[in-house]
Amino acid sequence: MTPRGWAVLTLGGLVLALLVASIVLVPWSRPPAPRADQVAALGELPVDQVAHAREFRSALRPGAYGALVFGLLVALLLGLTPLGARLVELAGRPFGGHWTARAVLGGLAVVLLADLLTLPFAAWRQSVLSRYGLSTHGWSGWAVDLLKSYAVSAVIGAIALLGFYTVTRLAPRWWWAFGAAGAAGLVVLLSFVLPVLVEPVFNRFTPMEQGPLRTELMAMAARDGVPVRDVLVADASRRTKAVNAYVSGLGPTRRVVVYDTLLREATPAEVTSVVAHELGHAKDRDVWTGTLTGALGAALAVVALYLLGTWGPLLRLAGVDSVAEPRAFPLLIALVTVAGLVAAPAQALVSRRVEARADAHALALTGDPATFEAMQRRLAGINLADPDPPRWEYLWSASHPSTVERMAAARAYAREAGR
Ligand SMILES: [Zn+2]
């Protein structure tokens, strides 16, 4: 069989593996959140709070969708015309067009150009956040964060680009196999190291101070059978008023993180409710699930790009001879951008299901639906979330159930449990 034949076979295997993983690992049946309860919950929220949140979300929309459309156009323009290939050549020229210069500098130049062209949309978003009082760190803090994220992306990108184009040179017929394995490996590696190497670039993390709340949280984790070494507090207040908590990392790097804003704004019982949700993610191994499906998706993408790259008309559009050369990197970016847009609703759906399961875990662990609901109300109020967002936007991009869905789930649980 030819390498191409093997690639088709591998692609089929990866699609199957991804399907099986999502059938087995994603909690497709969600706990009940009756629409009647949602409508009742919405009716009980302060009218001006809902109106203010909706006004804020409308103000964000032009920038968000503008960035999406414009980003897509830039990616297509660079990838499906010879412009991108020329940019890669240009970046390698000071180094005599050496392939490493084209691979690393050319690749980074393409990404940086796309970022710079969509920068006005990011600035728009920041101006809206400031206007509505959610952002606290001003333009200089925003710019510093932006530069930090460019630097982090440049380091990770340079390693990935150098690794990828080394493999395409060493194994011109089989690079897709090594590339797929490498991409999957990189996803797993990043899951381990991001919390330790990257998150501290943006925030300072300190163990939650000793006291009744910490004792209660550690006791709850023990009761839940989830070993948690520490609950960390992130100094999120230096950039935002928003409240949040999350769990990240795998194995020895796993951590539950709460924003300092959450500790400031919410009652201890509400913080406990939030951490119970995070323990649900830990207990159900949601970070593992995300990492596994991410790794399979990355491997699948590499093999699919290889196969698409044997299609002559596409290569002619991009003005390249082979998809494996650095000059074809803009073409890869264009294809990945389109695939990302197509996959977004599916990813959002999976995320919402996983989040609903963590909510159910929090309700069962705390047995306190009233506090859970109060916390949802507070979260929506501080984060200016639309409690019941437009359906199309929800389906397209919502990573969590809506506020009214989460409140309705709490009410359904309360009825079920007789509380
Ligand atoms: Zn969650």
CSV table of C-alpha atoms and ligand atoms in Angstrom, one decimal:
chain,number,residue,atom,x,y,z
A,1,MET,CA,0.0,0.0,0.0
A,2,THR,CA,1.2,3.5,-0.7
A,3,PRO,CA,1.7,6.2,2.0
A,4,ARG,CA,-1.5,7.8,0.7
A,5,GLY,CA,-3.4,4.6,1.1
A,6,TRP,CA,-2.1,4.3,4.7
A,7,ALA,CA,-3.1,7.9,5.3
A,8,VAL,CA,-6.6,7.3,4.2
A,9,LEU,CA,-6.8,4.2,6.5
A,10,THR,CA,-5.3,6.2,9.4
A,11,LEU,CA,-7.8,9.0,8.8
A,12,GLY,CA,-10.7,6.5,9.0
A,13,GLY,CA,-9.2,5.0,12.2
A,14,LEU,CA,-8.9,8.4,13.8
A,15,VAL,CA,-12.4,9.5,12.9
A,16,LEU,CA,-13.7,6.2,14.3
A,17,ALA,CA,-11.6,6.7,17.5
A,18,LEU,CA,-12.9,10.3,17.9
A,19,LEU,CA,-16.5,9.1,17.5
A,20,VAL,CA,-16.1,6.3,20.0
A,21,ALA,CA,-14.3,8.6,22.5
A,22,SER,CA,-17.1,11.1,22.2
A,23,ILE,CA,-19.8,8.5,22.5
A,24,VAL,CA,-18.2,6.9,25.6
A,25,LEU,CA,-16.8,10.0,27.3
A,26,VAL,CA,-19.3,12.8,26.6
A,27,PRO,CA,-22.3,12.8,29.0
A,28,TRP,CA,-24.8,13.2,26.2
A,29,SER,CA,-27.9,12.9,28.4
A,30,ARG,CA,-28.1,16.0,30.5
A,31,PRO,CA,-29.8,16.5,33.9
A,32,PRO,CA,-33.3,18.1,33.5
A,33,ALA,CA,-33.6,21.9,33.3
A,34,PRO,CA,-37.2,22.4,32.3
A,35,ARG,CA,-38.0,25.4,30.1
A,36,ALA,CA,-40.8,26.4,32.5
A,37,ASP,CA,-38.3,26.7,35.3
A,38,GLN,CA,-36.0,28.7,33.0
A,39,VAL,CA,-38.8,31.1,32.2
A,40,ALA,CA,-39.7,31.4,35.9
A,41,ALA,CA,-36.0,32.0,36.8
A,42,LEU,CA,-35.6,34.6,34.1
A,43,GLY,CA,-38.7,36.4,35.4
A,44,GLU,CA,-37.2,36.6,38.9
A,45,LEU,CA,-34.0,38.3,37.8
A,46,PRO,CA,-33.9,42.1,38.1
A,47,VAL,CA,-35.2,43.6,34.9
A,48,ASP,CA,-32.5,46.3,34.8
A,49,GLN,CA,-29.7,43.7,35.4
A,50,VAL,CA,-30.9,41.6,32.4
A,51,ALA,CA,-31.3,44.7,30.2
A,52,HIS,CA,-27.8,46.0,31.2
A,53,ALA,CA,-26.2,42.6,30.4
A,54,ARG,CA,-27.9,42.4,27.1
A,55,GLU,CA,-26.8,45.9,26.2
A,56,PHE,CA,-23.2,44.9,27.1
A,57,ARG,CA,-23.4,41.7,25.0
A,58,SER,CA,-24.8,43.7,22.0
A,59,ALA,CA,-21.9,46.1,22.3
A,60,LEU,CA,-19.4,43.2,22.1
A,61,ARG,CA,-21.0,41.6,19.1
A,62,PRO,CA,-19.8,43.8,16.2
A,63,GLY,CA,-16.2,43.4,17.3
A,64,ALA,CA,-16.5,39.7,17.9
A,65,TYR,CA,-18.1,38.8,14.6
A,66,GLY,CA,-16.0,41.4,12.8
A,67,ALA,CA,-12.9,39.6,14.1
A,68,LEU,CA,-14.3,36.3,13.0
A,69,VAL,CA,-15.1,37.3,9.5
A,70,PHE,CA,-12.0,39.5,9.0
A,71,GLY,CA,-9.8,36.8,10.5
A,72,LEU,CA,-11.2,34.3,8.1
A,73,LEU,CA,-10.8,36.6,5.1
A,74,VAL,CA,-7.1,37.3,6.0
A,75,ALA,CA,-6.4,33.5,6.5
A,76,LEU,CA,-8.0,32.8,3.1
A,77,LEU,CA,-6.3,35.6,1.4
A,78,LEU,CA,-2.9,34.5,2.7
A,79,GLY,CA,-3.6,30.8,2.2
A,80,LEU,CA,-5.5,30.6,-1.1
A,81,THR,CA,-3.4,33.1,-3.0
A,82,PRO,CA,0.4,33.2,-3.4
A,83,LEU,CA,0.6,36.2,-1.0
A,84,GLY,CA,1.2,34.0,2.0
A,85,ALA,CA,3.9,32.0,0.3
A,86,ARG,CA,5.6,35.2,-0.7
A,87,LEU,CA,5.5,36.5,2.9
A,88,VAL,CA,7.2,33.2,4.0
A,89,GLU,CA,9.9,33.7,1.4
A,90,LEU,CA,10.4,37.3,2.5
A,91,ALA,CA,10.9,36.3,6.1
A,92,GLY,CA,13.5,33.8,5.1
A,93,ARG,CA,15.4,36.1,2.7
A,94,PRO,CA,17.8,37.7,5.3
A,95,PHE,CA,19.0,34.2,6.0
A,96,GLY,CA,19.5,33.2,2.4
A,97,GLY,CA,16.1,31.5,2.2
A,98,HIS,CA,17.3,28.7,4.5
A,99,TRP,CA,14.5,26.3,5.2
A,100,THR,CA,14.7,26.7,9.0
A,101,ALA,CA,14.3,30.5,8.6
A,102,ARG,CA,11.4,30.0,6.3
A,103,ALA,CA,9.8,27.4,8.6
A,104,VAL,CA,10.2,29.3,11.9
A,105,LEU,CA,10.3,33.0,10.9
A,106,GLY,CA,8.0,32.6,7.9
A,107,GLY,CA,5.5,30.7,10.0
A,108,LEU,CA,5.6,33.2,12.8
A,109,ALA,CA,5.4,36.1,10.4
A,110,VAL,CA,2.2,34.7,8.9
A,111,VAL,CA,0.6,34.3,12.4
A,112,LEU,CA,1.8,37.7,13.6
A,113,LEU,CA,0.5,39.5,10.5
A,114,ALA,CA,-2.9,37.8,11.0
A,115,ASP,CA,-2.9,38.8,14.6
A,116,LEU,CA,-1.9,42.4,13.9
A,117,LEU,CA,-4.6,42.8,11.2
A,118,THR,CA,-7.3,41.7,13.7
A,119,LEU,CA,-5.8,43.8,16.5
A,120,PRO,CA,-8.3,46.6,16.1
A,121,PHE,CA,-11.1,44.2,17.0
A,122,ALA,CA,-9.3,43.1,20.1
A,123,ALA,CA,-8.9,46.8,21.1
A,124,TRP,CA,-12.6,47.3,20.4
A,125,ARG,CA,-13.4,44.5,22.8
A,126,GLN,CA,-11.1,45.9,25.5
A,127,SER,CA,-12.7,49.4,25.1
A,128,VAL,CA,-16.2,47.8,25.6
A,129,LEU,CA,-15.0,45.9,28.7
A,130,SER,CA,-13.6,49.1,30.1
A,131,ARG,CA,-16.7,51.1,29.3
A,132,TYR,CA,-18.8,48.6,31.2
A,133,GLY,CA,-16.4,48.4,34.1
A,134,LEU,CA,-15.4,44.8,33.7
A,135,SER,CA,-11.8,45.5,32.8
A,136,THR,CA,-9.7,47.0,35.5
A,137,HIS,CA,-6.2,47.1,34.2
A,138,GLY,CA,-6.3,49.9,31.6
A,139,TRP,CA,-4.6,50.0,28.2
A,140,SER,CA,-1.1,49.5,29.4
A,141,GLY,CA,-2.0,46.3,31.3
A,142,TRP,CA,-3.9,45.2,28.3
A,143,ALA,CA,-0.9,45.8,26.0
A,144,VAL,CA,1.4,43.9,28.4
A,145,ASP,CA,-0.9,40.9,28.4
A,146,LEU,CA,-1.1,41.0,24.6
A,147,LEU,CA,2.7,41.1,24.3
A,148,LYS,CA,3.0,38.2,26.8
A,149,SER,CA,0.5,36.1,24.9
A,150,TYR,CA,2.4,36.9,21.6
A,151,ALA,CA,5.6,35.8,23.3
A,152,VAL,CA,4.1,32.5,24.6
A,153,SER,CA,2.6,31.7,21.2
A,154,ALA,CA,5.9,32.5,19.5
A,155,VAL,CA,7.8,30.1,21.7
A,156,ILE,CA,5.3,27.2,21.4
A,157,GLY,CA,4.8,28.0,17.7
A,158,ALA,CA,8.6,28.1,16.9
A,159,ILE,CA,9.0,24.6,18.6
A,160,ALA,CA,6.0,23.2,16.7
A,161,LEU,CA,7.1,24.7,13.3
A,162,LEU,CA,10.7,23.6,13.6
A,163,GLY,CA,9.6,20.1,14.7
A,164,PHE,CA,7.0,19.8,11.9
A,165,TYR,CA,9.2,21.0,9.0
A,166,THR,CA,12.2,18.9,10.3
A,167,VAL,CA,9.9,15.8,10.0
A,168,THR,CA,8.6,16.8,6.5
A,169,ARG,CA,12.3,17.0,5.4
A,170,LEU,CA,13.5,13.8,7.0
A,171,ALA,CA,10.5,11.7,6.0
A,172,PRO,CA,9.0,13.3,2.8
A,173,ARG,CA,6.6,10.3,2.2
A,174,TRP,CA,5.6,9.5,5.8
A,175,TRP,CA,5.8,12.9,7.5
A,176,TRP,CA,2.0,12.9,8.1
A,177,ALA,CA,2.4,9.8,10.4
A,178,PHE,CA,5.1,11.4,12.5
A,179,GLY,CA,3.4,14.7,12.3
A,180,ALA,CA,0.1,13.3,13.6
A,181,ALA,CA,1.9,11.5,16.5
A,182,GLY,CA,3.8,14.7,17.2
A,183,ALA,CA,0.7,16.9,17.2
A,184,ALA,CA,-1.1,14.5,19.5
A,185,GLY,CA,2.0,14.4,21.8
A,186,LEU,CA,2.2,18.2,21.9
A,187,VAL,CA,-1.5,18.4,23.0
A,188,VAL,CA,-0.8,16.0,25.9
A,189,LEU,CA,2.4,17.8,26.8
A,190,LEU,CA,0.7,21.2,26.8
A,191,SER,CA,-2.0,19.9,29.1
A,192,PHE,CA,0.6,19.0,31.7
A,193,VAL,CA,2.9,22.0,31.4
A,194,LEU,CA,0.5,24.9,30.6
A,195,PRO,CA,-0.6,25.3,34.3
A,196,VAL,CA,3.0,25.3,35.4
A,197,LEU,CA,4.7,27.2,32.7
A,198,VAL,CA,2.2,29.4,31.0
A,199,GLU,CA,-0.6,30.3,33.5
A,200,PRO,CA,2.0,31.9,35.9
A,201,VAL,CA,3.1,34.3,33.0
A,202,PHE,CA,-0.4,35.9,33.3
A,203,ASN,CA,-1.3,35.5,36.9
A,204,ARG,CA,0.1,35.0,40.4
A,205,PHE,CA,-1.2,31.9,42.2
A,206,THR,CA,-1.1,31.6,45.9
A,207,PRO,CA,-2.5,28.8,48.1
A,208,MET,CA,-5.8,29.8,49.6
A,209,GLU,CA,-5.2,31.2,53.1
A,210,GLN,CA,-5.8,28.9,56.1
A,211,GLY,CA,-9.3,29.4,57.6
A,212,PRO,CA,-12.7,27.9,57.8
A,213,LEU,CA,-13.4,28.2,54.0
A,214,ARG,CA,-10.2,26.4,53.1
A,215,THR,CA,-10.8,23.7,55.7
A,216,GLU,CA,-14.4,23.2,54.4
A,217,LEU,CA,-13.2,23.0,50.8
A,218,MET,CA,-10.4,20.4,51.6
A,219,ALA,CA,-12.9,18.4,53.6
A,220,MET,CA,-15.4,18.5,50.8
A,221,ALA,CA,-12.8,17.3,48.3
A,222,ALA,CA,-11.9,14.4,50.7
A,223,ARG,CA,-15.6,13.5,51.1
A,224,ASP,CA,-15.9,13.6,47.3
A,225,GLY,CA,-12.9,11.2,47.0
A,226,VAL,CA,-11.0,13.7,44.8
A,227,PRO,CA,-7.4,14.2,46.0
A,228,VAL,CA,-6.7,17.9,45.8
A,229,ARG,CA,-3.3,19.1,47.0
A,230,ASP,CA,-4.3,22.7,47.2
A,231,VAL,CA,-6.9,25.3,46.2
A,232,LEU,CA,-5.1,28.1,44.5
A,233,VAL,CA,-6.2,31.8,44.3
A,234,ALA,CA,-5.3,33.7,41.1
A,235,ASP,CA,-4.9,37.5,41.3
A,236,ALA,CA,-7.4,38.0,38.5
A,237,SER,CA,-8.6,41.3,40.1
A,238,ARG,CA,-5.6,43.1,38.5
A,239,ARG,CA,-7.2,42.8,35.1
A,240,THR,CA,-10.9,42.1,35.6
A,241,LYS,CA,-13.9,42.4,37.8
A,242,ALA,CA,-15.3,39.1,36.4
A,243,VAL,CA,-15.5,36.1,38.8
A,244,ASN,CA,-14.5,32.6,37.8
A,245,ALA,CA,-12.9,29.3,38.8
A,246,TYR,CA,-11.4,26.4,36.9
A,247,VAL,CA,-9.5,23.2,37.1
A,248,SER,CA,-6.5,22.6,34.8
A,249,GLY,CA,-3.5,20.3,34.5
A,250,LEU,CA,-3.1,16.6,34.7
A,251,GLY,CA,-1.8,14.2,37.4
A,252,PRO,CA,0.8,16.1,39.4
A,253,THR,CA,0.0,19.4,37.8
A,254,ARG,CA,-3.8,19.3,38.5
A,255,ARG,CA,-5.1,22.3,40.4
A,256,VAL,CA,-8.3,23.9,41.3
A,257,VAL,CA,-8.0,27.7,40.9
A,258,VAL,CA,-10.5,30.3,42.1
A,259,TYR,CA,-10.2,34.0,41.2
A,260,ASP,CA,-9.6,36.4,44.0
A,261,THR,CA,-12.6,38.3,42.7
A,262,LEU,CA,-14.8,35.4,43.5
A,263,LEU,CA,-13.6,35.3,47.1
A,264,ARG,CA,-14.2,39.0,47.4
A,265,GLU,CA,-17.7,39.0,45.9
A,266,ALA,CA,-19.3,35.7,46.8
A,267,THR,CA,-20.3,34.2,50.2
A,268,PRO,CA,-18.3,31.3,51.5
A,269,ALA,CA,-21.2,29.0,50.8
A,270,GLU,CA,-21.3,30.2,47.2
A,271,VAL,CA,-17.5,29.7,46.8
A,272,THR,CA,-18.1,26.1,48.1
A,273,SER,CA,-20.7,25.6,45.4
A,274,VAL,CA,-18.3,26.8,42.7
A,275,VAL,CA,-15.5,24.6,44.0
A,276,ALA,CA,-17.9,21.6,44.1
A,277,HIS,CA,-18.5,22.2,40.4
A,278,GLU,CA,-14.8,22.2,39.8
A,279,LEU,CA,-14.4,19.0,41.8
A,280,GLY,CA,-16.9,17.5,39.4
A,281,HIS,CA,-14.6,18.2,36.5
A,282,ALA,CA,-11.7,16.6,38.4
A,283,LYS,CA,-13.8,13.5,39.5
A,284,ASP,CA,-15.1,12.9,36.0
A,285,ARG,CA,-11.6,13.4,34.5
A,286,ASP,CA,-12.8,16.1,32.2
A,287,VAL,CA,-9.3,17.5,31.6
A,288,TRP,CA,-8.3,14.0,30.5
A,289,THR,CA,-11.3,13.8,28.2
A,290,GLY,CA,-10.5,17.2,26.7
A,291,THR,CA,-6.8,16.2,26.3
A,292,LEU,CA,-7.6,12.9,24.6
A,293,THR,CA,-10.1,14.3,22.2
A,294,GLY,CA,-7.8,17.3,21.5
A,295,ALA,CA,-5.0,14.9,20.8
A,296,LEU,CA,-7.1,12.8,18.4
A,297,GLY,CA,-8.4,15.9,16.7
A,298,ALA,CA,-4.9,17.3,16.2
A,299,ALA,CA,-3.7,14.0,14.7
A,300,LEU,CA,-6.7,13.8,12.5
A,301,ALA,CA,-6.0,17.4,11.3
A,302,VAL,CA,-2.5,16.6,10.3
A,303,VAL,CA,-3.5,13.5,8.3
A,304,ALA,CA,-6.4,15.4,6.7
A,305,LEU,CA,-4.1,18.3,5.8
A,306,TYR,CA,-1.7,15.8,4.1
A,307,LEU,CA,-4.5,14.3,2.1
A,308,LEU,CA,-6.0,17.7,1.1
A,309,GLY,CA,-2.4,18.7,0.2
A,310,THR,CA,-2.3,16.2,-2.6
A,311,TRP,CA,-5.1,18.1,-4.3
A,312,GLY,CA,-3.5,20.0,-7.2
A,313,PRO,CA,-5.9,22.9,-7.6
A,314,LEU,CA,-5.4,23.9,-3.9
A,315,LEU,CA,-1.6,23.9,-4.3
A,316,ARG,CA,-1.9,26.0,-7.5
A,317,LEU,CA,-4.1,28.6,-5.7
A,318,ALA,CA,-1.4,28.9,-3.0
A,319,GLY,CA,1.4,28.9,-5.6
A,320,VAL,CA,3.3,26.0,-3.9
A,321,ASP,CA,4.5,22.6,-5.2
A,322,SER,CA,3.9,20.7,-2.0
A,323,VAL,CA,1.9,21.1,1.2
A,324,ALA,CA,4.9,19.9,3.1
A,325,GLU,CA,7.1,23.0,2.3
A,326,PRO,CA,7.2,26.0,4.6
A,327,ARG,CA,5.8,28.2,1.8
A,328,ALA,CA,2.6,26.2,2.1
A,329,PHE,CA,2.2,27.1,5.8
A,330,PRO,CA,-0.4,29.9,5.1
A,331,LEU,CA,-2.4,27.3,3.2
A,332,LEU,CA,-2.4,25.1,6.3
A,333,ILE,CA,-3.5,28.0,8.4
A,334,ALA,CA,-6.4,28.8,6.0
A,335,LEU,CA,-7.6,25.2,6.1
A,336,VAL,CA,-7.3,25.0,9.9
A,337,THR,CA,-9.2,28.2,10.3
A,338,VAL,CA,-12.1,27.0,8.2
A,339,ALA,CA,-12.1,23.6,10.1
A,340,GLY,CA,-12.1,25.5,13.4
A,341,LEU,CA,-15.1,27.5,12.4
A,342,VAL,CA,-17.0,24.4,11.3
A,343,ALA,CA,-16.1,22.5,14.5
A,344,ALA,CA,-17.0,25.3,16.8
A,345,PRO,CA,-20.7,24.4,17.4
A,346,ALA,CA,-19.8,20.8,18.1
A,347,GLN,CA,-17.1,21.8,20.5
A,348,ALA,CA,-19.5,24.2,22.3
A,349,LEU,CA,-22.2,21.4,22.5
A,350,VAL,CA,-19.7,19.0,24.1
A,351,SER,CA,-18.5,21.6,26.5
A,352,ARG,CA,-22.0,22.5,27.6
A,353,ARG,CA,-22.8,18.8,28.3
A,354,VAL,CA,-19.6,18.4,30.4
A,355,GLU,CA,-20.4,21.6,32.3
A,356,ALA,CA,-24.0,20.5,33.0
A,357,ARG,CA,-22.6,17.3,34.5
A,358,ALA,CA,-20.3,19.3,36.7
A,359,ASP,CA,-23.3,21.3,37.8
A,360,ALA,CA,-25.2,18.2,38.7
A,361,HIS,CA,-22.1,17.0,40.6
A,362,ALA,CA,-22.0,20.3,42.6
A,363,LEU,CA,-25.7,20.0,43.4
A,364,ALA,CA,-25.4,16.4,44.6
A,365,LEU,CA,-22.1,17.1,46.6
A,366,THR,CA,-23.4,20.2,48.4
A,367,GLY,CA,-27.1,19.2,48.5
A,368,ASP,CA,-27.7,22.9,48.5
A,369,PRO,CA,-29.6,24.0,45.3
A,370,ALA,CA,-30.6,27.3,46.9
A,371,THR,CA,-27.0,28.5,47.2
A,372,PHE,CA,-26.1,27.0,43.8
A,373,GLU,CA,-28.9,29.2,42.3
A,374,ALA,CA,-27.8,32.3,44.2
A,375,MET,CA,-24.3,31.8,42.9
A,376,GLN,CA,-25.5,31.5,39.3
A,377,ARG,CA,-27.5,34.7,39.8
A,378,ARG,CA,-24.4,36.4,41.2
A,379,LEU,CA,-22.1,35.1,38.4
A,380,ALA,CA,-24.4,36.4,35.8
A,381,GLY,CA,-24.7,39.8,37.5
A,382,ILE,CA,-21.0,40.4,37.9
A,383,ASN,CA,-19.9,38.9,34.6
A,384,LEU,CA,-22.7,40.7,32.7
A,385,ALA,CA,-23.9,37.5,31.2
A,386,ASP,CA,-27.1,37.4,29.2
A,387,PRO,CA,-29.0,34.9,31.4
A,388,ASP,CA,-31.0,33.6,28.4
A,389,PRO,CA,-28.9,34.4,25.2
A,390,PRO,CA,-30.1,34.3,21.6
A,391,ARG,CA,-30.5,30.7,20.5
A,392,TRP,CA,-28.1,31.0,17.5
A,393,GLU,CA,-25.4,32.5,19.6
A,394,TYR,CA,-25.9,29.9,22.3
A,395,LEU,CA,-25.6,27.0,19.7
A,396,TRP,CA,-22.7,28.6,18.0
A,397,SER,CA,-20.4,29.4,20.9
A,398,ALA,CA,-21.8,28.9,24.4
A,399,SER,CA,-19.3,26.8,26.4
A,400,HIS,CA,-21.7,26.6,29.4
A,401,PRO,CA,-25.4,26.1,29.9
A,402,SER,CA,-27.1,29.5,30.1
A,403,THR,CA,-27.7,31.1,33.6
A,404,VAL,CA,-31.5,30.3,33.4
A,405,GLU,CA,-30.7,26.6,32.4
A,406,ARG,CA,-28.4,26.3,35.4
A,407,MET,CA,-30.9,27.8,37.7
A,408,ALA,CA,-33.6,25.5,36.2
A,409,ALA,CA,-31.4,22.5,36.8
A,410,ALA,CA,-31.0,23.5,40.4
A,411,ARG,CA,-34.8,23.8,40.8
A,412,ALA,CA,-35.4,20.4,39.1
A,413,TYR,CA,-32.8,18.9,41.5
A,414,ALA,CA,-34.5,20.5,44.5
A,415,ARG,CA,-37.8,19.1,43.5
A,416,GLU,CA,-36.3,15.6,42.9
A,417,ALA,CA,-34.4,15.7,46.2
A,418,GLY,CA,-37.4,17.2,48.1
A,419,ARG,CA,-35.5,20.2,49.3
B,1,ZN,ZN,-16.9,24.0,34.7
